[in-house]
XYZ file of C-alpha atoms in Angstrom:
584
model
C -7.694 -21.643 13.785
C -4.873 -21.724 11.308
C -5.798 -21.712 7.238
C -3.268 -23.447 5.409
C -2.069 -22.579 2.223
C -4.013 -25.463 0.223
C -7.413 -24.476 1.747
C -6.825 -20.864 1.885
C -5.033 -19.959 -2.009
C -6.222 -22.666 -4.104
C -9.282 -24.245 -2.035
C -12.383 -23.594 -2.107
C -11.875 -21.088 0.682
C -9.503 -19.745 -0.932
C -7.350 -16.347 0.569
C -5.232 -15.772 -1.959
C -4.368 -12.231 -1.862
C -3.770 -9.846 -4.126
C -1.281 -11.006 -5.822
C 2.108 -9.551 -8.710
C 1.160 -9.452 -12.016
C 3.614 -11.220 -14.139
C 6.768 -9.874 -14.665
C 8.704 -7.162 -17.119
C 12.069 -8.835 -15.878
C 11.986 -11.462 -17.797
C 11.228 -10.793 -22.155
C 8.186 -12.401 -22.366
C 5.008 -12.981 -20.505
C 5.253 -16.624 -20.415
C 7.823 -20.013 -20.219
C 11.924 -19.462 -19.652
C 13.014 -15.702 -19.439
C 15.198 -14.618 -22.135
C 17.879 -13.756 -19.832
C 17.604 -16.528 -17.270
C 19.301 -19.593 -17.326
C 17.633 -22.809 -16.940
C 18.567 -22.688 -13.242
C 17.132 -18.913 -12.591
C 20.034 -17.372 -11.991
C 20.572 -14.258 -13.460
C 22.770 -14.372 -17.070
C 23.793 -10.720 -16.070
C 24.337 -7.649 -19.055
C 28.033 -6.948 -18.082
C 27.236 -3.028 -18.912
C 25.735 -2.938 -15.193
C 27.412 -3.301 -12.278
C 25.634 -3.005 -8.927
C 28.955 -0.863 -7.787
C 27.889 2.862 -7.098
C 30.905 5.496 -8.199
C 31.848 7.810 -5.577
C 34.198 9.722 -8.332
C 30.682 10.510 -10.454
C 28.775 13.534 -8.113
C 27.427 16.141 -9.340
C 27.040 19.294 -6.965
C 24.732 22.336 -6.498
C 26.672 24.798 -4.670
C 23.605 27.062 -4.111
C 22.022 24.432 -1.602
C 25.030 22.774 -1.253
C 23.958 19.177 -2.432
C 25.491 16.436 -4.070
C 23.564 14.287 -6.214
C 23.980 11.253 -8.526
C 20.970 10.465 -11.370
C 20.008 7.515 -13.441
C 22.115 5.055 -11.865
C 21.080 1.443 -13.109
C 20.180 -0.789 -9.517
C 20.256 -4.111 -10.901
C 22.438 -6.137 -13.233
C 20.286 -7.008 -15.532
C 17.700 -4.865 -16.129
C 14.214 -5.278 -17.858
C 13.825 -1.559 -18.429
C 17.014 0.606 -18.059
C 14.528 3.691 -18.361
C 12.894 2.885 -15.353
C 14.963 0.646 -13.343
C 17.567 3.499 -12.381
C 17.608 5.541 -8.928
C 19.047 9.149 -7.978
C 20.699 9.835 -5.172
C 20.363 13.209 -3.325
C 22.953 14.162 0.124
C 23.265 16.967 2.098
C 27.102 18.386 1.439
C 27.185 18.080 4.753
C 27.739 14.822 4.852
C 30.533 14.032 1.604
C 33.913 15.314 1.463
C 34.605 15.983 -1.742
C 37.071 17.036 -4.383
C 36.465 18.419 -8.368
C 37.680 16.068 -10.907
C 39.811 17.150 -14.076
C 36.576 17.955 -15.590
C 36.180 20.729 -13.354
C 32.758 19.773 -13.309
C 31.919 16.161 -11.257
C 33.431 15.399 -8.062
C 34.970 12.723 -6.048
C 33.124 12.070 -2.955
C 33.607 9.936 0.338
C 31.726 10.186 3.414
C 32.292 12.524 6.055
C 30.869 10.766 9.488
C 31.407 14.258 11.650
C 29.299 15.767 9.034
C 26.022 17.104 10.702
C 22.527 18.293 9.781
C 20.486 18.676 12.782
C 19.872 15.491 14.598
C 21.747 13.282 11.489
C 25.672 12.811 11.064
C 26.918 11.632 7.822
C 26.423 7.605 9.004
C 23.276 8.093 11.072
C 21.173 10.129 8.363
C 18.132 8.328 7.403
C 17.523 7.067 3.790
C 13.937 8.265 2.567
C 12.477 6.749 -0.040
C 9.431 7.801 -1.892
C 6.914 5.167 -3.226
C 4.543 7.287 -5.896
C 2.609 5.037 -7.634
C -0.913 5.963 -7.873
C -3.068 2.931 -9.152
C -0.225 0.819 -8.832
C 1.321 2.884 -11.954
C 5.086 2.840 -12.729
C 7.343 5.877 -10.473
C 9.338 7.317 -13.225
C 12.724 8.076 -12.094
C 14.410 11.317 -11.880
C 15.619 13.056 -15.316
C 16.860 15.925 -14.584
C 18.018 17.570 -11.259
C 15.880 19.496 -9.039
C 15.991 20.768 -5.822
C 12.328 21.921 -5.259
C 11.372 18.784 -5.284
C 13.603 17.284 -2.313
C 14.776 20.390 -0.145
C 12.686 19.931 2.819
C 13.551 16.423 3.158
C 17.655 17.639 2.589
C 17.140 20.487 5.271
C 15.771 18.203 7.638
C 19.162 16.355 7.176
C 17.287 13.082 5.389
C 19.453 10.809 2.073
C 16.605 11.108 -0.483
C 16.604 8.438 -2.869
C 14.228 8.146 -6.020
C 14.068 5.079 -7.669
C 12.447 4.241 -10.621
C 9.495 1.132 -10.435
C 7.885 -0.850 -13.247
C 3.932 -0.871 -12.406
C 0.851 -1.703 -14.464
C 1.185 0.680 -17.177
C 5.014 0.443 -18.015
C 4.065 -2.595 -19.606
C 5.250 -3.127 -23.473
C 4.494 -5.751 -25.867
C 7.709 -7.797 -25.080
C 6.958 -6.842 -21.135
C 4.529 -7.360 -18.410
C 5.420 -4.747 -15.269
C 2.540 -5.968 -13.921
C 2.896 -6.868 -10.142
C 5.217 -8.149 -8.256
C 7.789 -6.098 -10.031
C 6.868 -2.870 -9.024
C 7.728 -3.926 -5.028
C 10.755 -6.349 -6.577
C 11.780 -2.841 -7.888
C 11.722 -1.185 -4.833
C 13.298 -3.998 -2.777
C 16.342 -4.459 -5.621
C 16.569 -0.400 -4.720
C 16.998 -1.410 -1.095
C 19.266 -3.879 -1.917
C 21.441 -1.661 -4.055
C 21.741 0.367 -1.048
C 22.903 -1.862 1.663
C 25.274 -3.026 -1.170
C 26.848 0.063 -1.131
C 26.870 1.665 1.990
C 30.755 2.149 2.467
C 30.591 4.207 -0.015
C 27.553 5.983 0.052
C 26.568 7.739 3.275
C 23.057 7.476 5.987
C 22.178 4.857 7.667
C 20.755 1.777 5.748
C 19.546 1.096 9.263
C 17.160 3.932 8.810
C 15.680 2.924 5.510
C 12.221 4.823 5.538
C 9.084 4.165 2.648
C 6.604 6.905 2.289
C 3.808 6.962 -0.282
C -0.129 7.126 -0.278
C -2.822 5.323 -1.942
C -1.534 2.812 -4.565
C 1.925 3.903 -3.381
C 0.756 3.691 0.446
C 0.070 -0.250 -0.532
C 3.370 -1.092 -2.215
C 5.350 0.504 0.609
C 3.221 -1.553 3.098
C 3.934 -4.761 1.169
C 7.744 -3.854 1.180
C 7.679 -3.176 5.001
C 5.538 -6.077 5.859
C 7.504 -9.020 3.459
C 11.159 -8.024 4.058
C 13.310 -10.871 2.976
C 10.693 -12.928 1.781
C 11.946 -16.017 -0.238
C 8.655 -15.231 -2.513
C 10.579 -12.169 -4.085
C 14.156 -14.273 -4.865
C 13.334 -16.033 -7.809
C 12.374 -12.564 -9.270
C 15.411 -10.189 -7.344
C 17.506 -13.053 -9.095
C 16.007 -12.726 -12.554
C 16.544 -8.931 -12.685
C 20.509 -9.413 -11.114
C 19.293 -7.330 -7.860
C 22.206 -7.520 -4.931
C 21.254 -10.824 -3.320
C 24.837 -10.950 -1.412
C 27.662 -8.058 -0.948
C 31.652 -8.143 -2.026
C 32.397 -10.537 0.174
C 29.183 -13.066 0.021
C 27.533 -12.523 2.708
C 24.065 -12.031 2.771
C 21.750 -8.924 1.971
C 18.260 -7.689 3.369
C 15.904 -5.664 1.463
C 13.455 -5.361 4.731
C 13.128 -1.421 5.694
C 12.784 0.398 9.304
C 9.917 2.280 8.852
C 6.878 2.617 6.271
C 4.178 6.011 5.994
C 1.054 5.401 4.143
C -1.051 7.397 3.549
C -4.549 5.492 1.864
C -3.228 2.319 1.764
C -4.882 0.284 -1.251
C -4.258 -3.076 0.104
C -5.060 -6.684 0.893
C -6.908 -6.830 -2.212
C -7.717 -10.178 -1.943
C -10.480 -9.512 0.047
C -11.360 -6.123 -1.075
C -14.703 -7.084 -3.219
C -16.178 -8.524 -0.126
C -14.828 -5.938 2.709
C -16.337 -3.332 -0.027
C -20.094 -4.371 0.144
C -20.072 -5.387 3.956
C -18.890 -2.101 4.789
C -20.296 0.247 2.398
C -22.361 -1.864 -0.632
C -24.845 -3.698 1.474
C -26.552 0.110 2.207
C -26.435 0.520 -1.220
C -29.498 -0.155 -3.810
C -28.614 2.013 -6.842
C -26.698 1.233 -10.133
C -25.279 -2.529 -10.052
C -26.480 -2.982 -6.590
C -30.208 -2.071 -7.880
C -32.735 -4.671 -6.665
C -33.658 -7.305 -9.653
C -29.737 -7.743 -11.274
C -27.282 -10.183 -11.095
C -24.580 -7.668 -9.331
C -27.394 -6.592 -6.565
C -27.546 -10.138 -5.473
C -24.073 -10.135 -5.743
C -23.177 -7.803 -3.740
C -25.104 -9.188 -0.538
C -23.243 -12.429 -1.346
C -19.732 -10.828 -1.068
C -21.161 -8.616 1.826
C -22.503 -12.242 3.471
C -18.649 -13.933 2.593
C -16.794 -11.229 4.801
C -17.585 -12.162 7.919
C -16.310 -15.647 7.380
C -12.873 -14.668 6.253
C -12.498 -12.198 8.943
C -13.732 -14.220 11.459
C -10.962 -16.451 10.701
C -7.935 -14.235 10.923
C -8.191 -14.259 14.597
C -7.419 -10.590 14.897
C -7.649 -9.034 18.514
C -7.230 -5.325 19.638
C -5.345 -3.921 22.290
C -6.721 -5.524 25.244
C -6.514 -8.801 23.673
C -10.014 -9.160 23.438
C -10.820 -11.323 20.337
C -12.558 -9.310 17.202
C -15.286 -11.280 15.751
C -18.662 -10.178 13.769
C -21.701 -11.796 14.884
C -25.440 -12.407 12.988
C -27.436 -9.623 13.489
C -31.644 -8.700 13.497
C -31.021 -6.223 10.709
C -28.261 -6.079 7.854
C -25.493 -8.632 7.161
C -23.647 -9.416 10.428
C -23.885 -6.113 12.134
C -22.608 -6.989 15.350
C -19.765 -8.382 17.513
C -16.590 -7.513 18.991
C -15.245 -6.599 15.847
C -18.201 -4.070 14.717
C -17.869 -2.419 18.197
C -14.437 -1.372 17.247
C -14.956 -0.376 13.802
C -17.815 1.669 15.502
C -15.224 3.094 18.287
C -12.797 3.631 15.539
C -15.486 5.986 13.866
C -16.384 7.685 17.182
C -12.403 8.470 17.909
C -12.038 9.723 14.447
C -15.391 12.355 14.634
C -14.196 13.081 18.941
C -10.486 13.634 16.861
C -12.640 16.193 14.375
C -14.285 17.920 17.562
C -10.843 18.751 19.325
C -8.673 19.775 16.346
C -11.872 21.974 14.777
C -12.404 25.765 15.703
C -15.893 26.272 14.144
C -17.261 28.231 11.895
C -16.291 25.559 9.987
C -16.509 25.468 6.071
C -16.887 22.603 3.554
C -15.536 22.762 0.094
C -16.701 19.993 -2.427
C -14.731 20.347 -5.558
C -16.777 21.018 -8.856
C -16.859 18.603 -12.366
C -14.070 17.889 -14.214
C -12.439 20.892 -16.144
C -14.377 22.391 -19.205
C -17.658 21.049 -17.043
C -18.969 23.986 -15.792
C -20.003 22.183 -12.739
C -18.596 24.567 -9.793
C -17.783 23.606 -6.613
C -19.823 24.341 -3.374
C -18.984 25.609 -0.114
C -20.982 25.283 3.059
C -19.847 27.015 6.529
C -21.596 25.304 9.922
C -21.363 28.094 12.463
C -21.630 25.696 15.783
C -20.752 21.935 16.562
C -24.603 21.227 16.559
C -25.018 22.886 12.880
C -22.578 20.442 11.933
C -24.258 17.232 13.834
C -27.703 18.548 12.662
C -26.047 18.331 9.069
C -24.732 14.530 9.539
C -28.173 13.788 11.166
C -30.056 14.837 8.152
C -31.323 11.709 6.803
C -31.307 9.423 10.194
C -29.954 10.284 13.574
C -26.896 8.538 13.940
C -24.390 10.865 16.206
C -25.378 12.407 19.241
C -23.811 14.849 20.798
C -22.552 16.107 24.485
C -22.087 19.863 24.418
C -20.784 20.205 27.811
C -17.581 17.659 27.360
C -17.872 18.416 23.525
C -17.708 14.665 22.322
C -19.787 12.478 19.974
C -20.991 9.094 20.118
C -21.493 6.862 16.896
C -24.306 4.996 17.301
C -23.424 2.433 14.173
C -22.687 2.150 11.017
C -25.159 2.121 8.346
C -25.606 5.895 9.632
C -22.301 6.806 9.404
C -21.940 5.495 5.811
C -25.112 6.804 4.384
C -24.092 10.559 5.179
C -20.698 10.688 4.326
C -18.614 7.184 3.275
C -21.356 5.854 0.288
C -20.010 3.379 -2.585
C -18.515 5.024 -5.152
C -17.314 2.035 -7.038
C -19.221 -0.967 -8.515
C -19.808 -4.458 -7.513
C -16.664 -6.193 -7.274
C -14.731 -2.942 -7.229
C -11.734 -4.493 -7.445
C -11.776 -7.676 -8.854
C -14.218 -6.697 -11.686
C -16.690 -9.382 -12.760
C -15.453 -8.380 -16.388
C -12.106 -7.965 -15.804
C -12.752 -3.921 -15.711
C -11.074 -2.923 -12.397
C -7.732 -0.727 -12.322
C -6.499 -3.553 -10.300
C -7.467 -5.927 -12.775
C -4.890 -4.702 -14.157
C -2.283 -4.335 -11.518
C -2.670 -8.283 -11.924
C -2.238 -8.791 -15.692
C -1.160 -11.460 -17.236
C 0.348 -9.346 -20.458
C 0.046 -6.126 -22.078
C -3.779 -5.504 -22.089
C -4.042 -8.537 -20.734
C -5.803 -7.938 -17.345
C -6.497 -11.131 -15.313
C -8.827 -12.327 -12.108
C -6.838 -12.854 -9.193
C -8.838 -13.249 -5.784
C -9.856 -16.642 -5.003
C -12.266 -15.646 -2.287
C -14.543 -13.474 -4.916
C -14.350 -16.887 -7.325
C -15.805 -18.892 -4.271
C -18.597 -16.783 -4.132
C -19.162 -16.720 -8.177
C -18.904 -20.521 -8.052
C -21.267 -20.887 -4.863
C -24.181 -18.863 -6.192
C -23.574 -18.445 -10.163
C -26.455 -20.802 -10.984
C -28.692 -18.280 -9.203
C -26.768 -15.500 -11.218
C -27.588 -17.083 -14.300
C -31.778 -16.188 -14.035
C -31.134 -12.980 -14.053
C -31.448 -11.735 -17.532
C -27.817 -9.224 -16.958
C -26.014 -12.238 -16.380
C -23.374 -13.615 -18.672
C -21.462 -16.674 -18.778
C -18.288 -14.493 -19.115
C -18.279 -13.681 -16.164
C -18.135 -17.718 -14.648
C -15.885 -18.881 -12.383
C -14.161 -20.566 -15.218
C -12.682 -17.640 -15.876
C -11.032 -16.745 -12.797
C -10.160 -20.427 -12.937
C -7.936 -19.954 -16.254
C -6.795 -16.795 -14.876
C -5.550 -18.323 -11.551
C -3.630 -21.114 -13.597
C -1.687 -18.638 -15.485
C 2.106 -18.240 -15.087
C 4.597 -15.760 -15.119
C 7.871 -14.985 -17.096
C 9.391 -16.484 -13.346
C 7.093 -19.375 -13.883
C 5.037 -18.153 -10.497
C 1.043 -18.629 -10.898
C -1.639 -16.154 -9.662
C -1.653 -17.857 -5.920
C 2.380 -17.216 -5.748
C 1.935 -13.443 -7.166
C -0.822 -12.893 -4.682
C 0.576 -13.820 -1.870
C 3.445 -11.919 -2.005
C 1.373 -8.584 -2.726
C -1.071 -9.102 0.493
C 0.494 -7.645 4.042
C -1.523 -9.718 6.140
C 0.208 -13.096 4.298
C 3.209 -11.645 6.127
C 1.821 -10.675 9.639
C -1.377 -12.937 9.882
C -1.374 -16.491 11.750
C -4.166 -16.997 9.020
C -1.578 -17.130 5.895
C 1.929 -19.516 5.254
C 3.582 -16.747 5.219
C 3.292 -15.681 8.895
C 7.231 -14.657 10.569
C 9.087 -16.048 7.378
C 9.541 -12.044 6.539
C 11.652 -8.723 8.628
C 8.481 -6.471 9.169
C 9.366 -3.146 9.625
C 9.614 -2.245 13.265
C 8.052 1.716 12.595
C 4.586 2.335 11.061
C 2.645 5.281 10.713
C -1.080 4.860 8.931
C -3.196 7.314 8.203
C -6.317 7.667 6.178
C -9.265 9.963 5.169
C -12.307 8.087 6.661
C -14.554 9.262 4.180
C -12.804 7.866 1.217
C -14.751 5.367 -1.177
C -12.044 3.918 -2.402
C -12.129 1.588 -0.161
C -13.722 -0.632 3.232
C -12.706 1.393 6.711
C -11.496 -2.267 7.505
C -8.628 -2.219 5.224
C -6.449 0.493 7.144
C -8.057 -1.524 10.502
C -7.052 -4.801 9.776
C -3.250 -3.467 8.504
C -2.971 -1.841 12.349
C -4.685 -4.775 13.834
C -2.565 -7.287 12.195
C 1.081 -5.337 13.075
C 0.128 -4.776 16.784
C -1.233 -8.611 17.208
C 1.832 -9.476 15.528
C 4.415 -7.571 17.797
C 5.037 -4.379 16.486
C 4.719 -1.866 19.146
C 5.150 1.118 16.807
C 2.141 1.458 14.871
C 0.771 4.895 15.053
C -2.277 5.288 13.508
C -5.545 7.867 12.502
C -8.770 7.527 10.481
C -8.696 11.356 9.577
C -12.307 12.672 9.523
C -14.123 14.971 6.872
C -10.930 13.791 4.589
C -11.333 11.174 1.737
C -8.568 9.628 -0.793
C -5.514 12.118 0.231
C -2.224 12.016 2.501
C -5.020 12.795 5.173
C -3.576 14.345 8.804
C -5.613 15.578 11.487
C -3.317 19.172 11.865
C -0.575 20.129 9.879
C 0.563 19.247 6.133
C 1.949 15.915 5.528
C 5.514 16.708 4.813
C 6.458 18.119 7.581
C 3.875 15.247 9.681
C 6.702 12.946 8.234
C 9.603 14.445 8.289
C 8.491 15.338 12.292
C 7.591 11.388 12.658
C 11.506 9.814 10.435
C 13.063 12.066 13.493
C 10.717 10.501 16.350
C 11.937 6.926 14.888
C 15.979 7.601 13.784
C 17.471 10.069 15.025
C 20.362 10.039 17.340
C-alpha cells in the first residue's frame, strides 16, 4: 500500500523523517536569505570561483604527495572556515613542474601514472564523512600525512571537506541540517566540476564515516540528485552545471557506514519496540507519564513498519504480527530480526578462538571507577554467561552454532536502553538530535510527525499523571513543524530529505526521483544502545528491495557504538572493500 506524502508528512499518520535543520547558507534563520535573490538563485561573492588551480600544489617529497588545502567549494559561501576542502594525490598520478617560487607547483594529470590497481584517471576519490552527533567536520588546516597515508598507499584521491553541522551554528547562522549533507554534496559537485583538471575517477566517488557520520553519508548515497537539495546547492553557489552547461550529479558510487544514526523519523518508536518495552526503570518506571509512553511508541511501530512493505531476500513479505506476550512479538519480520541475531552470535562462534576475554571500560577520567575484565575459557562459559538471567541461546557443541530463541532475551543480557523515552525526539526538546533539527542557534525544534501522532492520540491520558506537563503537547511539535528555513523549506521538506528510506522506500514521494549509490557496505556493533537493531535492518532491507545488488552487510557481535568488523581493523576492511568495488 503506497503512503502519500499528505497522509504520511503532514497527516495524522504522519512519516516525516528526520528531517535538515534550517540552514547556515543563507544569514538568517528565517524569510529571504541575505544573499539570495528573490528568485533563489545564488547572488554569488565574486572572490570564489568554483575553478580548482592546477598551478597552486604543494608537494611532500618524502611521501611523494601533492596536496592542495582550504580551497573554497562553493561560490558563495555561508562559512568560508568550514566550507573549504583539501585535496591529497599520490605523485604518482600529477606531472608536475616548480613555479618561480621555487616552492608550489604546476600540476596536470598523468593517466599512465600507477599505484597498484589505480592509474591517474581510474583512482578512486575517498571521502571521509566525520561528524559524530551530526557535528560540523572541520576541514584540514595544516598538512599531514599521518592522517591519510594508508588511503595514498593504497593508491586512493583523499579529499577532506569541511561540513556545517549542529554545532557550527552562530547567531547570524543555523548549520543545522540539511546543510551538513548540502555540504558534502556541493563537495561532490566541486569535484565532477573539475575533473579535467584534477585527477581519479569521479566515477569512483566513495563516502565513509560511522555513527552520525555513517547517517549523513547514507543520506548522500541514498538521495543523489534529489531536487529537495537544489534550492539549497543554489543558495550556497554549489556547481549545479559545468563550463559548458551541462548538467552535474552530486550522487556517489559507494557509501561505508559504520553505526548508521538514521531514519530518525521513526527512531522514538523503533527504540521502545526493540529495546524500551523490556524496560521498567527510570522514565519507563511503572506509574509516569514516559512509562506509558513508551508502550505507546513501542505499540505505533508495528503500524509504520507494517506499511513499508519491506521483504527479504526470498521475497517473502516482512510483517510483525500481535502476539500472547509483549507488543507485537511475532511475524515474518521478528523471525528475521531473530535470524539476524542468530547469524551475528553463529558469526561470533566462527571468528572467536576462546579463552575469550571481555573488557568493559571504567568511569569517566578522574572517576576512579576502573574497568573490568572477564575471560570465558569455553564456548559454554560464554553461553552460560548470556543465559544468566533467562535461557535464551542454546547451544550445539558438535557443529558449534547457536540458536536465538527471541528477543526479549537477547536484549536483556546485552542490548538494554541506554537512552530515555523518546530518545531522539525528546519530549522536551532535550535530544542531541533535537538539535540536529534546530530551528536557530539554541533553538532546538520537534521534528517527527509520527512521535506527535502518538502525543496527540494519548496526551489526555498523559495529562493524569502528576509528571506530565503541558509543554510537552502536541502543540508544540505543531509550531515546530510549521517553522521555516532561511530557504523557506518547513520541517516536513527538511525531513524528508534527511531520511534514506524517503529515497529507496515505495512508502515515501520520494521513491526513484534520486541516483542511489550502486555499492554499500553496513556494518554495526549489535550491542549498541544507541539505537533499534531495525535501523541498520531496514537501511539493507530497503536497498536490496529496491535493486541494489551490492549491499554487504554485518551486525558485529559483542561490539557496540564503533566502526564494528567481525576480523580485522576497519581501515584496511575499507580500503580492502573501495578495491573490490573500483578498481580496474
Amino acid at each position: 500500500m503506497e503512503i502519500n506524502r499528505r497522509t504520511v508528512v503532514r497527516g495524522a499518520a504522519a512519516m516525516a523523517a528526520f528531517g535538515m535543520a534550517e540552514g547556515a547558507a543563507g544569514r538568517a534563520f528565517a524569510g529571504t536569505s541575505a544573499s539570495t535573490g528573490s528568485s533563489g538563485t545564488s547572488t554569488a561573492d565574486p572572490a570564489y570561483s568554483l575553478e580548482f588551480d592546477p598551478t597552486a600544489w604543494s608537494y611532500d617529497s618524502a611521501n611523494d604527495v601533492y596536496y592542495q588545502l582550504g580551497k573554497v567549494y562553493v561560490t558563495d559561501p555561508a562559512a568560508t572556515d568550514i566550507e573549504n576542502l583539501s585535496v591529497y594525490v599520490p605523485g604518482a598520478y600529477l606531472k608536475a613542474t616548480v613555479n618561480s617560487d621555487g616552492t608550489t607547483y604546476t600540476a596536470t594529470v598523468d593517466p599512465k601514472g600507477t599505484v597498484g590497481a589505480y592509474s591517474g584517471r581510474t583512482a578512486p576519490i575517498v571521502i571521509p564523512v566525520n561528524t559524530p552527533g551530526y557535528a560540523a567536520q572541520k576541514p584540514a588546516t595544516s598538512y599531514s600525512y599521518s592522517s591519510v597515508s594508508q588511503y595514498l598507499a593504497a593508491g586512493h584521491i583523499y579529499v577532506w571537506p569541511g561540513l556545517r553541522g549542529r554545532d557550527s551554528s552562530t547567531g547570524t547562522r543555523s548549520d543545522a541540517a540539511p546543510w551538513g549533507v548540502t555540504d558534502l554534496k556541493a563537495a561532490v559537485r566541486f569535484l565532477r566540476y573539475n575533473r579535467s583538471v584534477l585527477p581519479g575517477s569521479t566515477d569512483d566517488i566513495v563516502l565513509f564515516g560511522m555513527s552520525g557520520g555513517g547517517a549523513q553519508d547514507t543520506v548522500a548515497g541514498a538521495s543523489g540528485d534529489s531536487p529537495l537539495y537544489h534550492p539549497y546547492l543554489r543558495t550556497i553557489g554549489a556547481a549545479m552545471t559545468d563550463a559548458q552547461g551541462r548538467p552535474l550529479s552530486d550522487a556517489v558510487a559507494a557509501v561505508m557506514a559504520w553505526c548508521p544514526i538514521t531514519s530518525l523519523h521513526e527512531a522514538n518508536l523503533s527504540y521502545e519496540w526493540n529495546m524500551g518495552q523490556f524496560a521498567s526503570a527510570g522514565t519507563r518506571a511503572s506509574g509516569t507519564w514516559t512509562g506509558a509512553y513508551s508502550a505507546d511508541l513501542a505499540k505505533a511501530w508495528p503500524r509504520y513498519l507494517n506499511r513499508l512493505g519491506l521483504r527479504d531476500e526470498q521475497g517473502r513479505r516482512l510483517k510483525l504480527t500481535e502476539s500472547d506476550s509483549g507488543t507485537y512479538l511475532a511475524g515474518s519480520y521478528y523471525d528475521h530480526l531473530v535470524e539476524v541475531i542468530t547469524t551475528s552470535l553463529n558469526n561470533f562462534l566462527s571468528d572467536t578462538t576462546f579463552p575469550y576475554t571481555i573488557t568493559t571500560m571504567g568511569g569517566p577520567p578522574g572517576s576512579g571507577q576502573p574497568g573490568t575484565s572477564t575471560t570465558y575459557q569455553t564456548v559454554d562459559d560464554y553461553i552460560a554467561y548470556l543465559n544468566t538471567a533467562s535461557t535464551w541461546v542454546t547451544y550445539d557443541a558438535t557443529t558449534n552454532t547457536a540458536t536465538v530463541s527471541g528477543l526479549e532475551g537477547f536484549v536483556n543480557s546485552q542490548k538494554t536502553a541506554s537512552k530515555p523515552v523518546g530518545a531522539f525526539d525528546g519530549y522536551s526538546r532535550g535530544q542531541t538530535e533535537n538539535g540536529v533539527f534546530a530551528t536557530g542557534l539554541n533553538a532546538p525544534a520537534h521534528f517527527a510527525p509520527l512521535t506527535r501522532d502518538v502525543v496527540r492520540a494519548n496526551e489526555t491520558t498523559y495529562a493524569t499523571y502528576s509528571d506530565w506537563s503541558s509543554d510537552y503537547g502536541s502543540a508544540a511539535y505543531d509550531s515546530d513543524f510549521a517553522k521555516k528555513d532561511s530557504v523557506g523549506k518547513d520541517m516536513a521538506w527538511r525531513a524528508d530529505a534527511y531520511n534514506p528510506l524517503y529515497f529507496l522506500s515505495p512508502a515515501f514521494d520520494g521513491y526513484r526521483r534520486s541516483q542511489v549509490a550502486r555499492h554499500w557496505r553496513i556494518r554495526t556493533g549489535i550491542m549498541q544502545g544507541d539505537t533499534a537493531n531495525t535501523t541498520e535492518i531496514n537501511l539493507q532491507l530497503a536497498l536490496r528491495n529496491y535493486g541494489i545488488r551490492d549491499v554487504d552487510f554485518a551486525t558485529v557481535w559483542a561490539q557496540g557504538h564503533t566502526e564494528a568488523e567481525r576480523t580485522g581493523d576497519p581501515t584496511t576492511n575499507f580500503i580492502s572493500w573501495v578495491e573490490s568495488v573500483t578498481g580496474r
